[in-house]
Amino acid sequence: DAEITQSPRHKITETGRQVTLACHQTWNHNNMFWYRQDLGHGLRLIHYSYGVHDTNKGEVSDGYSVSRSNTEDLPLTLESAASSQTSVYFCASRLALNTGELFFGEGSRLTVL
Amino acid sequence: AQSVTQLDSQVPVFEEAPVELRCNYSSSVSVYLFWYVQYPNQGLQLLLKYLSGSTLVKGINGFEAEFNKSQTSFHLRKPSVHISDTAEYFCAVSDYGSGNTPLVFGKGTRLSVIA
């Protein structure tokens, strides 16, 4: 079955370190998205991609970057982790239409000490 | 820009009672509307969606939602809830047409079903 997987599922890191969260999908979806989930804020869009070599900033992109070198993967990098980036991160994908269902990974819980 | 307001952050309800989770969106133009559910320690999954046609949309697990264009609302309902419905529910909106824009989510409503 097609799926979307995130790794690691849990990570603890220190302030100032670089962290990369992986996202891999096997649906061959063009659209991929990264959201963060925080209590009281719901889901907020960090970055997204509509295809290979395409990346776009979301509403909370500061301190994060993504790259899309193939259809299956959209890794999220925190260049210099900050305590404010402690959160649960969700990757999602869909076909390239606004009507399409978003498929979510199970999330990556990141703690920055 | 689109925005979504979920009017209740938490809704406690007794088992077998009806429930309504409220959602309003900001756009005055046509939109697509979605409800997603998140069970504890899981990702989100689609509950139902409104694209066009009948304003009453039926989803999985006995949930339904009614699209009201004049009130810009898309409230989620279930006539009789179960303990297993305890979860967080997110309303979301995307632009109408053949475009390709990110989904905008509300802040979520935590439904707690009490035995």
mmCIF file of C-alpha atoms in Angstrom:
data_model
loop_
_atom_site.group_PDB
_atom_site.id
_atom_site.type_symbol
_atom_site.label_atom_id
_atom_site.label_comp_id
_atom_site.label_asym_id
_atom_site.label_seq_id
_atom_site.Cartn_x
_atom_site.Cartn_y
_atom_site.Cartn_z
ATOM 1 C CA ASP A 1 0.000 0.000 0.000
ATOM 2 C CA ALA A 2 1.089 3.539 -0.705
ATOM 3 C CA GLU A 3 2.032 5.519 2.364
ATOM 4 C CA ILE A 4 3.753 8.555 3.794
ATOM 5 C CA THR A 5 6.407 8.069 6.448
ATOM 6 C CA GLN A 6 8.227 10.473 8.712
ATOM 7 C CA SER A 7 11.478 9.974 10.583
ATOM 8 C CA PRO A 8 12.506 10.245 13.276
ATOM 9 C CA ARG A 9 9.245 9.992 15.209
ATOM 10 C CA HIS A 10 10.852 11.512 18.289
ATOM 11 C CA LYS A 11 13.959 13.633 18.618
ATOM 12 C CA ILE A 12 15.590 15.647 21.360
ATOM 13 C CA THR A 13 18.246 18.151 20.392
ATOM 14 C CA GLU A 14 20.048 21.167 21.763
ATOM 15 C CA THR A 15 19.677 24.809 20.892
ATOM 16 C CA GLY A 16 21.822 25.783 17.911
ATOM 17 C CA ARG A 17 22.104 22.325 16.354
ATOM 18 C CA GLN A 18 20.992 21.552 12.829
ATOM 19 C CA VAL A 19 18.131 19.077 12.597
ATOM 20 C CA THR A 20 16.594 17.387 9.570
ATOM 21 C CA LEU A 21 13.204 15.701 9.601
ATOM 22 C CA ALA A 22 12.580 13.283 6.771
ATOM 23 C CA CYS A 23 9.337 12.774 4.836
ATOM 24 C CA HIS A 24 8.869 10.084 2.197
ATOM 25 C CA GLN A 25 5.703 9.286 0.230
ATOM 26 C CA THR A 26 5.030 6.499 -2.222
ATOM 27 C CA TRP A 27 1.883 7.885 -3.878
ATOM 28 C CA ASN A 28 3.813 9.834 -6.512
ATOM 29 C CA HIS A 29 2.018 12.987 -5.346
ATOM 30 C CA ASN A 30 3.246 16.286 -6.725
ATOM 31 C CA ASN A 31 2.230 18.352 -3.706
ATOM 32 C CA MET A 32 3.983 17.988 -0.369
ATOM 33 C CA PHE A 33 3.561 20.109 2.754
ATOM 34 C CA TRP A 34 5.112 20.575 6.178
ATOM 35 C CA TYR A 35 2.962 21.753 9.097
ATOM 36 C CA ARG A 36 3.708 22.250 12.754
ATOM 37 C CA GLN A 37 1.115 21.610 15.442
ATOM 38 C CA ASP A 38 1.124 23.532 18.696
ATOM 39 C CA LEU A 39 -1.469 23.794 21.439
ATOM 40 C CA GLY A 40 -3.720 26.761 20.797
ATOM 41 C CA HIS A 41 -2.443 27.278 17.269
ATOM 42 C CA GLY A 42 -3.682 24.231 15.418
ATOM 43 C CA LEU A 43 -1.786 23.400 12.248
ATOM 44 C CA ARG A 44 0.421 26.052 10.713
ATOM 45 C CA LEU A 45 2.048 25.758 7.313
ATOM 46 C CA ILE A 46 5.850 25.921 7.258
ATOM 47 C CA HIS A 47 6.879 25.132 3.683
ATOM 48 C CA TYR A 48 5.395 23.386 0.685
ATOM 49 C CA SER A 49 6.347 22.086 -2.737
ATOM 50 C CA TYR A 50 4.347 21.579 -5.925
ATOM 51 C CA GLY A 51 6.972 19.455 -7.636
ATOM 52 C CA VAL A 52 10.651 18.671 -8.057
ATOM 53 C CA HIS A 53 12.857 21.718 -7.473
ATOM 54 C CA ASP A 54 9.828 23.795 -6.410
ATOM 55 C CA THR A 55 9.615 25.139 -2.844
ATOM 56 C CA ASN A 56 7.439 27.829 -1.266
ATOM 57 C CA LYS A 57 7.269 29.519 2.131
ATOM 58 C CA GLY A 58 4.296 29.139 4.388
ATOM 59 C CA GLU A 59 3.133 31.361 7.230
ATOM 60 C CA VAL A 60 5.819 30.249 9.732
ATOM 61 C CA SER A 61 8.854 29.568 7.542
ATOM 62 C CA ASP A 62 11.516 31.519 9.475
ATOM 63 C CA GLY A 63 14.284 29.200 10.685
ATOM 64 C CA TYR A 64 13.234 26.340 8.397
ATOM 65 C CA SER A 65 14.205 25.222 4.897
ATOM 66 C CA VAL A 66 13.188 22.467 2.486
ATOM 67 C CA SER A 67 14.498 21.040 -0.760
ATOM 68 C CA ARG A 68 12.786 18.805 -3.324
ATOM 69 C CA SER A 69 15.213 16.784 -5.388
ATOM 70 C CA ASN A 70 12.744 14.008 -6.268
ATOM 71 C CA THR A 71 8.990 13.395 -6.141
ATOM 72 C CA GLU A 72 9.038 11.126 -3.091
ATOM 73 C CA ASP A 73 10.930 13.194 -0.507
ATOM 74 C CA LEU A 74 10.645 16.596 1.163
ATOM 75 C CA PRO A 75 13.093 16.892 4.075
ATOM 76 C CA LEU A 76 12.616 19.753 6.539
ATOM 77 C CA THR A 77 15.768 21.324 7.967
ATOM 78 C CA LEU A 78 16.080 23.500 11.039
ATOM 79 C CA GLU A 79 19.352 25.311 10.425
ATOM 80 C CA SER A 80 19.913 26.314 14.057
ATOM 81 C CA ALA A 81 17.298 24.841 16.367
ATOM 82 C CA ALA A 82 15.601 27.148 18.861
ATOM 83 C CA SER A 83 13.395 26.295 21.852
ATOM 84 C CA SER A 84 10.467 27.957 20.035
ATOM 85 C CA GLN A 85 10.722 25.187 17.457
ATOM 86 C CA THR A 86 9.769 22.529 19.983
ATOM 87 C CA SER A 87 6.641 21.132 18.356
ATOM 88 C CA VAL A 88 5.050 18.227 16.548
ATOM 89 C CA TYR A 89 5.752 18.323 12.826
ATOM 90 C CA PHE A 90 3.498 16.772 10.200
ATOM 91 C CA CYS A 91 4.272 16.065 6.599
ATOM 92 C CA ALA A 92 1.405 15.689 4.130
ATOM 93 C CA SER A 93 0.948 15.058 0.424
ATOM 94 C CA ARG A 94 -1.787 15.179 -2.192
ATOM 95 C CA LEU A 95 -2.357 15.219 -5.924
ATOM 96 C CA ALA A 96 -2.042 18.651 -7.507
ATOM 97 C CA LEU A 97 -5.617 19.816 -7.006
ATOM 98 C CA ASN A 98 -7.404 21.848 -4.360
ATOM 99 C CA THR A 99 -10.097 19.168 -4.242
ATOM 100 C CA GLY A 100 -7.656 16.468 -3.341
ATOM 101 C CA GLU A 101 -7.430 14.736 -0.001
ATOM 102 C CA LEU A 102 -4.342 15.455 2.066
ATOM 103 C CA PHE A 103 -2.584 12.346 3.372
ATOM 104 C CA PHE A 104 -0.634 12.862 6.577
ATOM 105 C CA GLY A 105 2.328 11.168 8.141
ATOM 106 C CA GLU A 106 2.185 10.181 11.798
ATOM 107 C CA GLY A 107 4.223 13.156 12.934
ATOM 108 C CA SER A 108 7.675 13.889 14.342
ATOM 109 C CA ARG A 109 7.878 15.186 17.884
ATOM 110 C CA LEU A 110 10.865 17.511 18.261
ATOM 111 C CA THR A 111 12.119 18.841 21.579
ATOM 112 C CA VAL A 112 14.774 21.553 21.590
ATOM 113 C CA LEU A 113 16.518 21.981 24.947
ATOM 114 C CA ALA B 1 -6.215 35.124 2.467
ATOM 115 C CA GLN B 2 -8.509 32.387 3.639
ATOM 116 C CA SER B 3 -9.064 31.826 7.330
ATOM 117 C CA VAL B 4 -11.055 29.328 9.361
ATOM 118 C CA THR B 5 -12.563 29.840 12.803
ATOM 119 C CA GLN B 6 -13.500 26.918 14.974
ATOM 120 C CA LEU B 7 -15.624 28.461 17.634
ATOM 121 C CA ASP B 8 -15.049 25.901 20.376
ATOM 122 C CA SER B 9 -11.604 24.723 21.424
ATOM 123 C CA GLN B 10 -13.037 21.934 23.610
ATOM 124 C CA VAL B 11 -16.378 20.149 23.554
ATOM 125 C CA PRO B 12 -17.227 17.594 26.269
ATOM 126 C CA VAL B 13 -20.257 15.418 25.573
ATOM 127 C CA PHE B 14 -21.774 12.302 27.098
ATOM 128 C CA GLU B 15 -21.764 9.048 25.203
ATOM 129 C CA GLU B 16 -24.792 8.565 22.899
ATOM 130 C CA ALA B 17 -25.585 12.292 22.977
ATOM 131 C CA PRO B 18 -25.578 14.394 19.792
ATOM 132 C CA VAL B 19 -22.744 16.768 19.045
ATOM 133 C CA GLU B 20 -22.123 19.753 16.776
ATOM 134 C CA LEU B 21 -18.656 21.176 16.122
ATOM 135 C CA ARG B 22 -18.805 24.635 14.623
ATOM 136 C CA CYS B 23 -16.707 26.016 11.778
ATOM 137 C CA ASN B 24 -16.854 29.347 9.975
ATOM 138 C CA TYR B 25 -14.657 30.471 7.114
ATOM 139 C CA SER B 26 -13.754 33.923 5.926
ATOM 140 C CA SER B 27 -14.066 33.867 2.165
ATOM 141 C CA SER B 28 -16.994 35.493 0.385
ATOM 142 C CA VAL B 29 -16.253 33.519 -2.768
ATOM 143 C CA SER B 30 -16.683 29.837 -3.498
ATOM 144 C CA VAL B 31 -14.470 27.427 -1.587
ATOM 145 C CA TYR B 32 -13.886 23.756 -0.932
ATOM 146 C CA LEU B 33 -14.362 22.660 2.692
ATOM 147 C CA PHE B 34 -12.969 19.743 4.648
ATOM 148 C CA TRP B 35 -13.123 18.167 8.083
ATOM 149 C CA TYR B 36 -10.173 16.131 9.314
ATOM 150 C CA VAL B 37 -9.914 14.037 12.475
ATOM 151 C CA GLN B 38 -6.808 13.366 14.549
ATOM 152 C CA TYR B 39 -6.839 10.485 17.006
ATOM 153 C CA PRO B 40 -4.281 10.572 19.842
ATOM 154 C CA ASN B 41 -0.675 10.248 18.670
ATOM 155 C CA GLN B 42 -1.660 9.948 15.024
ATOM 156 C CA GLY B 43 -1.692 12.074 11.909
ATOM 157 C CA LEU B 44 -4.834 13.622 10.499
ATOM 158 C CA GLN B 45 -7.245 11.736 8.286
ATOM 159 C CA LEU B 46 -10.093 12.975 6.108
ATOM 160 C CA LEU B 47 -13.553 12.764 7.653
ATOM 161 C CA LEU B 48 -15.543 14.395 4.837
ATOM 162 C CA LYS B 49 -15.386 17.138 2.240
ATOM 163 C CA TYR B 50 -17.684 19.521 0.402
ATOM 164 C CA LEU B 51 -16.798 20.294 -3.193
ATOM 165 C CA SER B 52 -20.156 21.114 -4.805
ATOM 166 C CA GLY B 53 -23.732 19.873 -5.079
ATOM 167 C CA SER B 54 -25.776 18.846 -2.057
ATOM 168 C CA THR B 55 -25.069 21.008 0.956
ATOM 169 C CA LEU B 56 -25.345 18.030 3.316
ATOM 170 C CA VAL B 57 -22.236 15.910 3.172
ATOM 171 C CA LYS B 58 -21.900 12.509 4.803
ATOM 172 C CA GLY B 59 -18.565 11.191 5.986
ATOM 173 C CA ILE B 60 -17.042 8.260 7.762
ATOM 174 C CA ASN B 61 -18.037 7.028 11.234
ATOM 175 C CA GLY B 62 -21.545 8.505 11.030
ATOM 176 C CA PHE B 63 -20.472 12.144 10.810
ATOM 177 C CA GLU B 64 -22.095 14.672 8.513
ATOM 178 C CA ALA B 65 -21.639 18.367 7.797
ATOM 179 C CA GLU B 66 -23.835 21.034 6.308
ATOM 180 C CA PHE B 67 -22.502 23.763 4.051
ATOM 181 C CA ASN B 68 -24.249 27.109 4.524
ATOM 182 C CA LYS B 69 -23.009 29.694 2.045
ATOM 183 C CA SER B 70 -24.992 32.627 3.435
ATOM 184 C CA GLN B 71 -23.559 32.069 6.909
ATOM 185 C CA THR B 72 -20.129 30.925 5.623
ATOM 186 C CA SER B 73 -20.351 27.914 7.891
ATOM 187 C CA PHE B 74 -19.598 24.209 7.665
ATOM 188 C CA HIS B 75 -20.656 22.674 10.983
ATOM 189 C CA LEU B 76 -19.946 19.024 11.755
ATOM 190 C CA ARG B 77 -22.591 16.876 13.427
ATOM 191 C CA LYS B 78 -23.145 13.393 14.747
ATOM 192 C CA PRO B 79 -26.488 12.259 16.210
ATOM 193 C CA SER B 80 -24.980 9.849 18.751
ATOM 194 C CA VAL B 81 -21.320 9.847 19.761
ATOM 195 C CA HIS B 82 -19.194 6.963 20.998
ATOM 196 C CA ILE B 83 -16.181 6.874 23.254
ATOM 197 C CA SER B 84 -14.087 6.128 20.170
ATOM 198 C CA ASP B 85 -14.998 9.543 18.712
ATOM 199 C CA THR B 86 -12.762 11.214 21.277
ATOM 200 C CA ALA B 87 -10.264 13.078 19.101
ATOM 201 C CA GLU B 88 -9.317 16.476 17.736
ATOM 202 C CA TYR B 89 -11.278 17.736 14.765
ATOM 203 C CA PHE B 90 -9.993 20.253 12.243
ATOM 204 C CA CYS B 91 -11.967 22.266 9.731
ATOM 205 C CA ALA B 92 -10.073 23.359 6.600
ATOM 206 C CA VAL B 93 -10.679 25.428 3.473
ATOM 207 C CA SER B 94 -9.114 25.678 0.037
ATOM 208 C CA ASP B 95 -9.731 27.891 -2.963
ATOM 209 C CA TYR B 96 -12.372 26.952 -5.496
ATOM 210 C CA GLY B 97 -11.516 26.004 -9.063
ATOM 211 C CA SER B 98 -8.639 24.245 -10.707
ATOM 212 C CA GLY B 99 -6.028 25.998 -8.654
ATOM 213 C CA ASN B 100 -3.381 24.456 -6.478
ATOM 214 C CA THR B 101 -3.055 26.248 -3.145
ATOM 215 C CA PRO B 102 -2.336 25.002 0.366
ATOM 216 C CA LEU B 103 -5.131 23.963 2.666
ATOM 217 C CA VAL B 104 -5.795 26.390 5.521
ATOM 218 C CA PHE B 105 -6.727 24.800 8.835
ATOM 219 C CA GLY B 106 -8.627 26.031 11.845
ATOM 220 C CA LYS B 107 -7.159 25.685 15.322
ATOM 221 C CA GLY B 108 -9.044 22.517 16.068
ATOM 222 C CA THR B 109 -11.771 21.372 18.454
ATOM 223 C CA ARG B 110 -11.025 18.705 21.007
ATOM 224 C CA LEU B 111 -14.032 16.423 21.405
ATOM 225 C CA SER B 112 -14.106 14.473 24.653
ATOM 226 C CA VAL B 113 -16.776 11.788 24.943
ATOM 227 C CA ILE B 114 -17.658 10.930 28.530
ATOM 228 C CA ALA B 115 -18.975 7.500 29.510
#
